[in-house]
PDB file of C-alpha atoms in Angstrom:
ATOM      1  CA  MET A1047       1.735  25.522  11.247  1.00  0.00           C
ATOM      2  CA  LYS A1048       2.568  22.439  13.523  1.00  0.00           C
ATOM      3  CA  ALA A1049       1.945  19.012  12.103  1.00  0.00           C
ATOM      4  CA  LYS A1050       0.073  16.933  14.436  1.00  0.00           C
ATOM      5  CA  HIS A1051      -0.139  13.209  14.160  1.00  0.00           C
ATOM      6  CA  ALA A1052      -2.043  12.907  17.276  1.00  0.00           C
ATOM      7  CA  ASN A1053      -5.729  11.836  16.434  1.00  0.00           C
ATOM      8  CA  LEU A1054      -5.069  10.831  13.138  1.00  0.00           C
ATOM      9  CA  PRO A1055      -5.910   7.220  12.482  1.00  0.00           C
ATOM     10  CA  GLN A1056      -3.488   4.142  12.580  1.00  0.00           C
ATOM     11  CA  SER A1057      -5.978   1.809  11.898  1.00  0.00           C
ATOM     12  CA  LYS A1058      -6.063   0.466   8.276  1.00  0.00           C
ATOM     13  CA  TRP A1059      -9.597  -0.500   9.128  1.00  0.00           C
ATOM     14  CA  LEU A1060     -10.939   2.994   9.672  1.00  0.00           C
ATOM     15  CA  LYS A1061      -8.944   4.347   6.893  1.00  0.00           C
ATOM     16  CA  THR A1062     -10.326   1.943   4.168  1.00  0.00           C
ATOM     17  CA  LYS A1063     -13.930   2.580   5.724  1.00  0.00           C
ATOM     18  CA  LEU A1064     -13.454   6.096   5.227  1.00  0.00           C
ATOM     19  CA  LEU A1065     -12.485   5.735   1.637  1.00  0.00           C
ATOM     20  CA  LEU A1066     -14.943   3.595   0.631  1.00  0.00           C
ATOM     21  CA  ARG A1067     -17.480   6.476   1.520  1.00  0.00           C
ATOM     22  CA  ASN A1068     -16.139   8.412  -1.575  1.00  0.00           C
ATOM     23  CA  ALA A1069     -17.764   6.999  -5.105  1.00  0.00           C
ATOM     24  CA  SER A1070     -14.722   8.192  -7.186  1.00  0.00           C
ATOM     25  CA  ILE A1071     -12.301   6.205  -4.918  1.00  0.00           C
ATOM     26  CA  ARG A1072     -14.264   3.133  -4.113  1.00  0.00           C
ATOM     27  CA  PRO A1073     -13.211   1.506  -7.371  1.00  0.00           C
ATOM     28  CA  PHE A1074      -9.654   1.488  -6.726  1.00  0.00           C
ATOM     29  CA  ILE A1075      -9.645  -0.389  -3.288  1.00  0.00           C
ATOM     30  CA  PRO A1076      -9.467  -4.190  -3.012  1.00  0.00           C
ATOM     31  CA  ASP A1077     -12.059  -6.144  -1.285  1.00  0.00           C
ATOM     32  CA  THR A1078     -11.108  -5.791   2.542  1.00  0.00           C
ATOM     33  CA  ARG A1079     -12.698  -7.288   5.219  1.00  0.00           C
ATOM     34  CA  LYS A1080     -11.844  -8.175   9.221  1.00  0.00           C
ATOM     35  CA  PHE A1081      -9.983 -11.341   9.725  1.00  0.00           C
ATOM     36  CA  SER A1082     -12.305 -14.257  10.433  1.00  0.00           C
ATOM     37  CA  LYS A1083     -12.489 -18.023   9.554  1.00  0.00           C
ATOM     38  CA  ARG A1084     -15.866 -17.124   7.322  1.00  0.00           C
ATOM     39  CA  ASN A1085     -14.079 -14.234   5.593  1.00  0.00           C
ATOM     40  CA  LEU A1086     -10.964 -16.027   5.281  1.00  0.00           C
ATOM     41  CA  GLU A1087     -12.560 -19.071   3.701  1.00  0.00           C
ATOM     42  CA  GLN A1088     -14.897 -16.846   1.403  1.00  0.00           C
ATOM     43  CA  MET A1089     -11.904 -14.529   0.215  1.00  0.00           C
ATOM     44  CA  ILE A1090      -9.197 -17.320  -0.373  1.00  0.00           C
ATOM     45  CA  HIS A1091     -11.648 -19.296  -2.265  1.00  0.00           C
ATOM     46  CA  SER A1092     -13.173 -15.894  -4.372  1.00  0.00           C
ATOM     47  CA  TYR A1093      -9.646 -14.519  -5.126  1.00  0.00           C
ATOM     48  CA  GLY A1094      -7.210 -17.320  -5.075  1.00  0.00           C
ATOM     49  CA  MET A1095      -4.417 -15.247  -3.363  1.00  0.00           C
ATOM     50  CA  ILE A1096      -5.137 -12.717  -0.427  1.00  0.00           C
ATOM     51  CA  TYR A1097      -2.919 -10.577   2.048  1.00  0.00           C
ATOM     52  CA  VAL A1098      -3.355 -11.095   5.616  1.00  0.00           C
ATOM     53  CA  LYS A1099      -2.227  -7.940   7.595  1.00  0.00           C
ATOM     54  CA  PRO A1100      -2.162  -6.458  10.912  1.00  0.00           C
ATOM     55  CA  GLU A1101      -5.052  -3.429  11.260  1.00  0.00           C
ATOM     56  CA  ARG A1102      -2.231  -1.339  12.758  1.00  0.00           C
ATOM     57  CA  GLY A1103       1.545  -1.417  11.966  1.00  0.00           C
ATOM     58  CA  THR A1104       4.023  -0.239   9.553  1.00  0.00           C
ATOM     59  CA  TYR A1105       6.858  -1.097   7.477  1.00  0.00           C
ATOM     60  CA  GLY A1106       5.042  -4.146   6.204  1.00  0.00           C
ATOM     61  CA  ASN A1107       5.645  -5.896   9.656  1.00  0.00           C
ATOM     62  CA  GLY A1108       3.163  -8.695  10.011  1.00  0.00           C
ATOM     63  CA  VAL A1109       2.033  -9.048   6.543  1.00  0.00           C
ATOM     64  CA  ILE A1110       1.168 -12.533   5.353  1.00  0.00           C
ATOM     65  CA  ARG A1111       0.510 -13.697   1.754  1.00  0.00           C
ATOM     66  CA  ALA A1112      -1.776 -16.745   1.468  1.00  0.00           C
ATOM     67  CA  GLU A1113      -2.974 -18.695  -1.666  1.00  0.00           C
ATOM     68  CA  ARG A1114      -4.962 -21.766  -2.625  1.00  0.00           C
ATOM     69  CA  GLY A1115      -3.283 -24.453  -4.688  1.00  0.00           C
ATOM     70  CA  GLU A1116      -4.889 -24.956  -8.338  1.00  0.00           C
ATOM     71  CA  ARG A1117      -5.999 -28.630  -7.021  1.00  0.00           C
ATOM     72  CA  GLN A1118      -5.966 -28.602  -3.573  1.00  0.00           C
ATOM     73  CA  GLY A1119      -4.282 -27.441  -0.665  1.00  0.00           C
ATOM     74  CA  PHE A1120      -3.174 -23.919   0.899  1.00  0.00           C
ATOM     75  CA  THR A1121       0.031 -21.875   1.518  1.00  0.00           C
ATOM     76  CA  TYR A1122       1.317 -18.932   2.977  1.00  0.00           C
ATOM     77  CA  GLN A1123       4.094 -16.955   3.351  1.00  0.00           C
ATOM     78  CA  TYR A1124       5.545 -14.752   6.116  1.00  0.00           C
ATOM     79  CA  GLU A1125       8.833 -12.995   5.675  1.00  0.00           C
ATOM     80  CA  GLU A1126      10.875 -15.627   3.722  1.00  0.00           C
ATOM     81  CA  THR A1127       8.902 -18.642   5.333  1.00  0.00           C
ATOM     82  CA  VAL A1128       6.301 -20.639   3.440  1.00  0.00           C
ATOM     83  CA  ARG A1129       4.131 -23.196   4.572  1.00  0.00           C
ATOM     84  CA  HIS A1130       1.756 -25.535   3.230  1.00  0.00           C
ATOM     85  CA  PHE A1131      -1.460 -26.981   4.376  1.00  0.00           C
ATOM     86  CA  ASP A1132      -3.783 -29.907   2.974  1.00  0.00           C
ATOM     87  CA  SER A1133      -6.931 -28.468   4.510  1.00  0.00           C
ATOM     88  CA  PHE A1134      -8.384 -25.384   5.179  1.00  0.00           C
ATOM     89  CA  GLU A1135      -8.998 -26.320   8.881  1.00  0.00           C
ATOM     90  CA  ALA A1136      -5.165 -26.617   9.399  1.00  0.00           C
ATOM     91  CA  PHE A1137      -4.847 -23.445   7.320  1.00  0.00           C
ATOM     92  CA  HIS A1138      -7.098 -21.376   9.479  1.00  0.00           C
ATOM     93  CA  LYS A1139      -5.780 -22.514  12.808  1.00  0.00           C
ATOM     94  CA  SER A1140      -2.219 -21.940  11.994  1.00  0.00           C
ATOM     95  CA  LEU A1141      -3.141 -18.364  10.493  1.00  0.00           C
ATOM     96  CA  ALA A1142      -5.268 -17.764  13.501  1.00  0.00           C
ATOM     97  CA  LYS A1143      -2.292 -18.815  15.904  1.00  0.00           C
ATOM     98  CA  LYS A1144      -0.188 -16.338  13.793  1.00  0.00           C
ATOM     99  CA  THR A1145      -2.444 -13.208  14.504  1.00  0.00           C
ATOM    100  CA  ASN A1146      -2.550 -14.275  18.183  1.00  0.00           C
ATOM    101  CA  GLY A1147      -5.562 -12.719  19.136  1.00  0.00           C
ATOM    102  CA  ARG A1148      -4.858  -9.156  17.608  1.00  0.00           C
ATOM    103  CA  SER A1149      -6.796  -7.384  15.117  1.00  0.00           C
ATOM    104  CA  TYR A1150      -6.015  -8.438  11.543  1.00  0.00           C
ATOM    105  CA  LEU A1151      -7.300  -7.724   8.118  1.00  0.00           C
ATOM    106  CA  ILE A1152      -7.736  -9.977   4.994  1.00  0.00           C
ATOM    107  CA  GLN A1153      -7.285  -7.886   1.490  1.00  0.00           C
ATOM    108  CA  LYS A1154      -7.883  -9.112  -2.093  1.00  0.00           C
ATOM    109  CA  GLY A1155      -4.684 -10.290  -3.448  1.00  0.00           C
ATOM    110  CA  ILE A1156      -3.249  -7.829  -6.345  1.00  0.00           C
ATOM    111  CA  HIS A1157      -0.797  -9.832  -8.719  1.00  0.00           C
ATOM    112  CA  LEU A1158       1.597  -6.813  -9.077  1.00  0.00           C
ATOM    113  CA  LEU A1159       3.736  -6.062 -11.982  1.00  0.00           C
ATOM    114  CA  LYS A1160       7.345  -7.119 -11.837  1.00  0.00           C
ATOM    115  CA  HIS A1161      10.849  -6.141 -12.557  1.00  0.00           C
ATOM    116  CA  ASN A1162      13.760  -8.669 -13.060  1.00  0.00           C
ATOM    117  CA  ARG A1163      11.297 -11.084 -11.347  1.00  0.00           C
ATOM    118  CA  ARG A1164      10.553  -9.118  -8.512  1.00  0.00           C
ATOM    119  CA  ARG A1165       7.182  -7.496  -7.461  1.00  0.00           C
ATOM    120  CA  PHE A1166       7.033  -3.830  -7.116  1.00  0.00           C
ATOM    121  CA  ASP A1167       4.641  -1.298  -6.134  1.00  0.00           C
ATOM    122  CA  ILE A1168       4.248   2.704  -6.269  1.00  0.00           C
ATOM    123  CA  ARG A1169       4.137   5.319  -3.391  1.00  0.00           C
ATOM    124  CA  VAL A1170       2.924   8.643  -4.334  1.00  0.00           C
ATOM    125  CA  MET A1171       3.509  11.322  -1.906  1.00  0.00           C
ATOM    126  CA  VAL A1172       0.621  13.999  -1.422  1.00  0.00           C
ATOM    127  CA  GLN A1173       1.221  17.120   0.920  1.00  0.00           C
ATOM    128  CA  LEU A1174      -0.584  20.490   1.666  1.00  0.00           C
ATOM    129  CA  SER A1175       1.348  23.205  -0.213  1.00  0.00           C
ATOM    130  CA  PRO A1176       2.081  26.314   1.469  1.00  0.00           C
ATOM    131  CA  LYS A1177      -1.083  27.877  -0.248  1.00  0.00           C
ATOM    132  CA  GLY A1178      -3.106  25.425   1.271  1.00  0.00           C
ATOM    133  CA  VAL A1179      -3.497  23.287  -2.005  1.00  0.00           C
ATOM    134  CA  TRP A1180      -3.379  19.483  -2.017  1.00  0.00           C
ATOM    135  CA  GLU A1181      -0.395  18.314  -4.618  1.00  0.00           C
ATOM    136  CA  ALA A1182       1.333  15.300  -5.371  1.00  0.00           C
ATOM    137  CA  THR A1183       4.768  16.148  -4.909  1.00  0.00           C
ATOM    138  CA  GLY A1184       6.422  12.715  -5.413  1.00  0.00           C
ATOM    139  CA  ILE A1185       5.848   9.338  -6.897  1.00  0.00           C
ATOM    140  CA  ILE A1186       8.553   6.684  -6.792  1.00  0.00           C
ATOM    141  CA  GLY A1187       8.571   2.669  -7.158  1.00  0.00           C
ATOM    142  CA  ARG A1188       9.429   0.185  -4.609  1.00  0.00           C
ATOM    143  CA  LEU A1189      11.136  -2.764  -5.881  1.00  0.00           C
ATOM    144  CA  GLY A1190      10.721  -5.936  -3.259  1.00  0.00           C
ATOM    145  CA  HIS A1191      13.408  -7.909  -1.849  1.00  0.00           C
ATOM    146  CA  PRO A1192      13.388 -11.093  -4.010  1.00  0.00           C
ATOM    147  CA  GLY A1193      12.649 -13.524  -1.274  1.00  0.00           C
ATOM    148  CA  LYS A1194       9.715 -11.254   0.595  1.00  0.00           C
ATOM    149  CA  ILE A1195       6.375 -10.632   0.076  1.00  0.00           C
ATOM    150  CA  VAL A1196       6.438  -6.482   0.822  1.00  0.00           C
ATOM    151  CA  THR A1197       7.949  -4.166  -1.172  1.00  0.00           C
ATOM    152  CA  ASN A1198       9.059  -1.585   1.852  1.00  0.00           C
ATOM    153  CA  TYR A1199      12.371  -0.132   2.129  1.00  0.00           C
ATOM    154  CA  HIS A1200      12.544  -1.203   5.672  1.00  0.00           C
ATOM    155  CA  SER A1201      11.811  -4.694   4.817  1.00  0.00           C
ATOM    156  CA  GLY A1202      14.745  -4.913   1.801  1.00  0.00           C
ATOM    157  CA  GLY A1203      12.907  -3.086  -0.795  1.00  0.00           C
ATOM    158  CA  LYS A1204      14.783  -0.703  -3.001  1.00  0.00           C
ATOM    159  CA  PRO A1205      13.034   2.629  -4.305  1.00  0.00           C
ATOM    160  CA  MET A1206      13.488   3.141  -7.836  1.00  0.00           C
ATOM    161  CA  ALA A1207      11.984   5.748 -10.354  1.00  0.00           C
ATOM    162  CA  ILE A1208       9.033   4.377 -11.680  1.00  0.00           C
ATOM    163  CA  GLU A1209      10.415   5.273 -15.296  1.00  0.00           C
ATOM    164  CA  LYS A1210      12.808   2.399 -14.970  1.00  0.00           C
ATOM    165  CA  LEU A1211      10.556   0.010 -13.304  1.00  0.00           C
ATOM    166  CA  LEU A1212       7.709   0.581 -16.255  1.00  0.00           C
ATOM    167  CA  SER A1213       9.551   0.990 -19.227  1.00  0.00           C
ATOM    168  CA  THR A1214       8.969  -2.696 -20.028  1.00  0.00           C
ATOM    169  CA  HIS A1215       5.509  -2.529 -19.245  1.00  0.00           C
ATOM    170  CA  LEU A1216       3.839   0.619 -21.210  1.00  0.00           C
ATOM    171  CA  SER A1217       5.072   3.439 -23.332  1.00  0.00           C
ATOM    172  CA  GLU A1218       6.269   6.734 -22.380  1.00  0.00           C
ATOM    173  CA  ARG A1219       3.068   8.510 -23.319  1.00  0.00           C
ATOM    174  CA  ARG A1220       0.970   5.772 -21.436  1.00  0.00           C
ATOM    175  CA  LEU A1221       3.375   6.167 -18.633  1.00  0.00           C
ATOM    176  CA  ALA A1222       2.613  10.239 -18.181  1.00  0.00           C
ATOM    177  CA  GLN A1223      -1.021   9.502 -18.454  1.00  0.00           C
ATOM    178  CA  LEU A1224      -0.655   6.857 -15.488  1.00  0.00           C
ATOM    179  CA  ILE A1225       1.267   9.024 -13.453  1.00  0.00           C
ATOM    180  CA  GLU A1226      -0.968  11.940 -13.864  1.00  0.00           C
ATOM    181  CA  GLU A1227      -4.067   9.746 -13.169  1.00  0.00           C
ATOM    182  CA  LEU A1228      -2.505   8.412  -9.912  1.00  0.00           C
ATOM    183  CA  ASN A1229      -1.360  12.132  -8.808  1.00  0.00           C
ATOM    184  CA  ARG A1230      -5.099  13.081  -9.314  1.00  0.00           C
ATOM    185  CA  LEU A1231      -6.234  10.290  -7.076  1.00  0.00           C
ATOM    186  CA  GLY A1232      -3.877  11.012  -4.413  1.00  0.00           C
ATOM    187  CA  THR A1233      -4.899  14.360  -4.312  1.00  0.00           C
ATOM    188  CA  ARG A1234      -8.614  13.420  -4.492  1.00  0.00           C
ATOM    189  CA  MET A1235      -7.865  10.790  -1.405  1.00  0.00           C
ATOM    190  CA  ALA A1236      -6.386  13.534   0.472  1.00  0.00           C
ATOM    191  CA  ALA A1237      -9.026  16.022   0.147  1.00  0.00           C
ATOM    192  CA  HIS A1238     -11.598  13.604   0.886  1.00  0.00           C
ATOM    193  CA  MET A1239      -9.725  12.451   4.199  1.00  0.00           C
ATOM    194  CA  GLN A1240      -9.111  15.740   5.437  1.00  0.00           C
ATOM    195  CA  LYS A1241     -12.749  16.231   5.897  1.00  0.00           C
ATOM    196  CA  THR A1242     -12.551  13.993   8.593  1.00  0.00           C
ATOM    197  CA  TYR A1243      -9.304  14.855   9.892  1.00  0.00           C
ATOM    198  CA  PRO A1244      -8.491  18.401   9.223  1.00  0.00           C
ATOM    199  CA  ARG A1245      -4.757  18.156  10.868  1.00  0.00           C
ATOM    200  CA  ILE A1246      -3.623  16.027   8.319  1.00  0.00           C
ATOM    201  CA  ARG A1247      -0.693  17.424   6.039  1.00  0.00           C
ATOM    202  CA  GLN A1248       0.307  14.977   4.160  1.00  0.00           C
ATOM    203  CA  ILE A1249      -0.487  11.414   3.133  1.00  0.00           C
ATOM    204  CA  GLY A1250       1.236   8.565   1.561  1.00  0.00           C
ATOM    205  CA  VAL A1251      -0.799   6.295  -1.058  1.00  0.00           C
ATOM    206  CA  ASP A1252       0.645   2.759  -1.820  1.00  0.00           C
ATOM    207  CA  VAL A1253      -0.713   1.740  -5.126  1.00  0.00           C
ATOM    208  CA  GLY A1254      -0.175  -1.695  -6.989  1.00  0.00           C
ATOM    209  CA  LEU A1255      -0.682  -2.118 -10.538  1.00  0.00           C
ATOM    210  CA  ASP A1256      -1.879  -5.554 -11.601  1.00  0.00           C
ATOM    211  CA  ARG A1257      -1.051  -7.183 -15.002  1.00  0.00           C
ATOM    212  CA  SER A1258      -3.767  -5.251 -16.752  1.00  0.00           C
ATOM    213  CA  LEU A1259      -2.324  -1.823 -15.278  1.00  0.00           C
ATOM    214  CA  THR A1260      -5.268  -1.322 -12.976  1.00  0.00           C
ATOM    215  CA  PRO A1261      -4.253   0.879  -9.977  1.00  0.00           C
ATOM    216  CA  TRP A1262      -5.195  -0.780  -6.409  1.00  0.00           C
ATOM    217  CA  ILE A1263      -4.825   1.450  -3.082  1.00  0.00           C
ATOM    218  CA  ILE A1264      -2.973  -1.199  -1.051  1.00  0.00           C
ATOM    219  CA  GLU A1265      -2.751   1.336   1.749  1.00  0.00           C
ATOM    220  CA  VAL A1266      -2.456   5.029   3.052  1.00  0.00           C
ATOM    221  CA  ASN A1267       0.030   6.304   5.334  1.00  0.00           C
ATOM    222  CA  MET A1268      -0.720   9.587   7.257  1.00  0.00           C
ATOM    223  CA  ASN A1269       2.861   9.846   8.306  1.00  0.00           C
ATOM    224  CA  PRO A1270       4.901   8.798   5.226  1.00  0.00           C
ATOM    225  CA  ASP A1271       8.557   8.773   5.287  1.00  0.00           C
ATOM    226  CA  PRO A1272       9.888  11.338   2.849  1.00  0.00           C
ATOM    227  CA  TYR A1273      13.433  10.151   2.809  1.00  0.00           C
ATOM    228  CA  ILE A1274      12.971   7.315   0.005  1.00  0.00           C
ATOM    229  CA  PHE A1275      12.759  10.101  -2.379  1.00  0.00           C
ATOM    230  CA  ASN A1276      16.703  10.852  -1.366  1.00  0.00           C
ATOM    231  CA  GLN A1277      17.464   7.214  -2.986  1.00  0.00           C
ATOM    232  CA  LEU A1278      16.659   8.608  -6.495  1.00  0.00           C
ATOM    233  CA  LYS A1279      19.351  10.286  -8.637  1.00  0.00           C
ATOM    234  CA  ASP A1280      17.205  12.975  -9.741  1.00  0.00           C
ATOM    235  CA  LYS A1281      17.050  15.193  -6.250  1.00  0.00           C
ATOM    236  CA  SER A1282      14.015  17.376  -7.290  1.00  0.00           C
ATOM    237  CA  MET A1283      11.183  15.559  -6.005  1.00  0.00           C
ATOM    238  CA  TYR A1284      13.002  14.866  -2.445  1.00  0.00           C
ATOM    239  CA  LYS A1285      13.741  18.701  -2.271  1.00  0.00           C
ATOM    240  CA  ARG A1286      10.359  19.532  -3.039  1.00  0.00           C
ATOM    241  CA  VAL A1287       9.031  16.968  -0.741  1.00  0.00           C
ATOM    242  CA  MET A1288      11.331  18.256   2.102  1.00  0.00           C
ATOM    243  CA  ARG A1289      10.322  21.925   1.484  1.00  0.00           C
ATOM    244  CA  TYR A1290       6.752  21.356   2.064  1.00  0.00           C
ATOM    245  CA  ARG A1291       7.566  19.436   4.891  1.00  0.00           C
ATOM    246  CA  ARG A1292       9.353  21.939   6.620  1.00  0.00           C
ATOM    247  CA  PHE A1293       6.613  24.819   5.774  1.00  0.00           C
ATOM    248  CA  TYR A1294       4.164  22.767   7.619  1.00  0.00           C
ATOM    249  CA  MET A1295       6.019  21.297  10.270  1.00  0.00           C
ATOM    250  CA  GLY A1296       6.975  24.950  11.420  1.00  0.00           C
ATOM    251  CA  LYS A1297      10.880  24.518  10.944  1.00  0.00           C
TER     252      LYS A1297
END
């Protein structure tokens, strides 16, 4: 069985719209809209912090974190550069120039949990087993680079065991429950997406936890990097991920 990546959606907008059709998945998806002046103004005032991201793109490239000041003014961070603006007009004009006419999305900002003052999120790997059943085969934390807004390994993020990242935030029992919840959510998402895209064999679900430990689906990758699991000392997850991957890649 050869894995086919052709015809799988690269558009974050298409994937978001597909997931919103499922009532059990919808509550975990942050408000996401197409980039426009009106949407930017509404969302920055509603949420205070938002992410502006390219509709198509990988490794966190092009992602911008924007905030409204408590009193006045706006800021945004792109890579390690922060810019400040006194007015919404100047703020929008600069962002519009940054997007350069390409299709961008605006997503409600999630104030991610931190470890040693660095933001982190979670990647859940979901794969089709040799028996044709969707399984969550791996779960890993991604600790962001201290000066950047994204957690991707390719942008200086550090893959880590989620037990270590979450040890100061919740008990072992609650951690086990959370992992089970995320695994169930991931398999539910894969099964739902497979109805529209029957050729998918794997997805990587990026989940952000806010300060109340509520999980939010930040993004879904339909060709996730399996090698980040090799960064863990315990190689059992990596071996399982690669075993499943070899099966459906026909190797």
